[in-house]
Amino acid sequence: MALSIKKLQKTASRRTLLLNKQGIYKCNPADFGFFGLALAGEVGETCNLLKKVLRGTKQLNLSTLDALASELADCQMYLVLLAASLNINLEEAVIAKFNERSKDLGIDITL
């Protein structure tokens, strides 16, 4: 199943509004500070797993890959919520940035 960033952003925002109304979340859906800090926390958890693999205290096996996939998914969720809280269309921003970078690199690969 294909998932667009736009659909993820819209659906995640709707779910956050619902959870906030139900009192499960105690943050304002427009609170970019909360989502920014949450994103930083999830990136930190991802980096901590990578650090453990690099220093040899954790093997890069299926279990670790599953854990990394879960942390990266958390990062993606908070990234789209952060963008939504700032009224940024992340899908459009990613396309524009990708194409800009390709042009800067002299590469004819665009979205």
CSV table of C-alpha atoms in Angstrom, one decimal:
chain,number,residue,atom,x,y,z
A,1,MET,CA,0.0,0.0,0.0
A,2,ALA,CA,1.4,3.4,-1.0
A,3,LEU,CA,1.2,6.2,1.5
A,4,SER,CA,1.6,9.8,0.6
A,5,ILE,CA,3.2,12.2,3.1
A,6,LYS,CA,0.1,14.4,2.6
A,7,LYS,CA,-2.3,11.6,3.6
A,8,LEU,CA,-0.1,10.7,6.6
A,9,GLN,CA,0.1,14.3,7.7
A,10,LYS,CA,-3.7,14.8,7.5
A,11,THR,CA,-4.6,11.5,9.2
A,12,ALA,CA,-2.0,11.9,12.0
A,13,SER,CA,-3.3,15.4,12.7
A,14,ARG,CA,-6.9,14.1,12.8
A,15,ARG,CA,-5.9,11.4,15.2
A,16,THR,CA,-4.1,13.9,17.4
A,17,LEU,CA,-7.1,16.2,17.5
A,18,LEU,CA,-9.3,13.2,18.6
A,19,LEU,CA,-6.9,12.0,21.3
A,20,ASN,CA,-6.6,15.6,22.6
A,21,LYS,CA,-10.4,15.9,22.8
A,22,GLN,CA,-10.6,12.6,24.6
A,23,GLY,CA,-8.0,13.8,27.1
A,24,ILE,CA,-5.5,11.1,26.1
A,25,TYR,CA,-3.1,13.7,24.8
A,26,LYS,CA,-2.5,16.8,26.8
A,27,CYS,CA,-1.0,18.9,24.1
A,28,ASN,CA,-2.4,21.5,21.8
A,29,PRO,CA,-2.3,20.1,18.2
A,30,ALA,CA,-0.8,23.4,17.1
A,31,ASP,CA,2.0,23.2,19.7
A,32,PHE,CA,5.0,22.9,17.5
A,33,GLY,CA,7.3,23.0,20.5
A,34,PHE,CA,5.9,19.7,21.8
A,35,PHE,CA,6.2,18.0,18.5
A,36,GLY,CA,9.7,19.4,17.9
A,37,LEU,CA,10.8,18.0,21.3
A,38,ALA,CA,9.1,14.7,20.7
A,39,LEU,CA,10.8,14.4,17.3
A,40,ALA,CA,14.2,15.1,18.9
A,41,GLY,CA,13.5,12.4,21.5
A,42,GLU,CA,12.7,9.8,18.8
A,43,VAL,CA,15.7,10.8,16.7
A,44,GLY,CA,17.8,10.3,19.9
A,45,GLU,CA,16.4,6.9,20.5
A,46,THR,CA,17.2,6.0,16.9
A,47,CYS,CA,20.7,7.2,17.2
A,48,ASN,CA,21.2,5.4,20.5
A,49,LEU,CA,20.4,2.1,18.7
A,50,LEU,CA,22.8,2.9,15.9
A,51,LYS,CA,25.5,3.8,18.4
A,52,LYS,CA,25.1,0.4,20.1
A,53,VAL,CA,25.4,-1.4,16.7
A,54,LEU,CA,28.5,0.7,15.8
A,55,ARG,CA,30.3,0.0,19.1
A,56,GLY,CA,29.4,-3.7,19.0
A,57,THR,CA,27.1,-4.0,22.0
A,58,LYS,CA,24.1,-4.8,19.8
A,59,GLN,CA,24.1,-6.8,16.6
A,60,LEU,CA,22.4,-5.6,13.4
A,61,ASN,CA,19.9,-8.5,13.3
A,62,LEU,CA,16.2,-8.8,12.6
A,63,SER,CA,15.3,-7.7,16.1
A,64,THR,CA,17.4,-4.6,15.9
A,65,LEU,CA,16.1,-3.8,12.4
A,66,ASP,CA,12.6,-4.1,13.7
A,67,ALA,CA,13.4,-1.7,16.6
A,68,LEU,CA,15.1,0.7,14.2
A,69,ALA,CA,12.1,0.6,11.9
A,70,SER,CA,9.8,1.4,14.8
A,71,GLU,CA,11.9,4.3,15.9
A,72,LEU,CA,12.1,5.7,12.4
A,73,ALA,CA,8.4,5.4,12.1
A,74,ASP,CA,8.1,7.4,15.3
A,75,CYS,CA,10.4,10.0,13.8
A,76,GLN,CA,8.2,10.2,10.7
A,77,MET,CA,5.0,10.6,12.7
A,78,TYR,CA,6.4,13.4,14.8
A,79,LEU,CA,7.9,15.1,11.8
A,80,VAL,CA,4.6,15.2,10.0
A,81,LEU,CA,2.8,16.4,13.2
A,82,LEU,CA,5.5,19.2,13.6
A,83,ALA,CA,5.0,20.3,10.0
A,84,ALA,CA,1.2,20.2,10.4
A,85,SER,CA,1.4,22.3,13.6
A,86,LEU,CA,3.2,24.9,11.6
A,87,ASN,CA,0.8,24.6,8.6
A,88,ILE,CA,3.6,23.3,6.4
A,89,ASN,CA,2.7,21.0,3.6
A,90,LEU,CA,5.6,18.6,4.1
A,91,GLU,CA,5.0,16.7,0.9
A,92,GLU,CA,5.3,19.8,-1.2
A,93,ALA,CA,8.4,20.9,0.9
A,94,VAL,CA,10.1,17.6,0.3
A,95,ILE,CA,9.5,17.6,-3.4
A,96,ALA,CA,10.8,21.2,-3.7
A,97,LYS,CA,13.9,20.5,-1.6
A,98,PHE,CA,14.7,17.2,-3.5
A,99,ASN,CA,14.4,19.0,-6.8
A,100,GLU,CA,16.4,22.0,-5.7
A,101,ARG,CA,19.2,19.7,-4.4
A,102,SER,CA,19.2,17.7,-7.7
A,103,LYS,CA,19.6,20.9,-9.6
A,104,ASP,CA,22.4,22.1,-7.3
A,105,LEU,CA,24.2,18.8,-7.9
A,106,GLY,CA,23.7,19.0,-11.7
A,107,ILE,CA,21.6,15.8,-11.7
A,108,ASP,CA,18.5,15.4,-13.8
A,109,ILE,CA,16.6,13.3,-11.3
A,110,THR,CA,13.5,15.0,-9.9
A,111,LEU,CA,10.3,14.2,-8.2
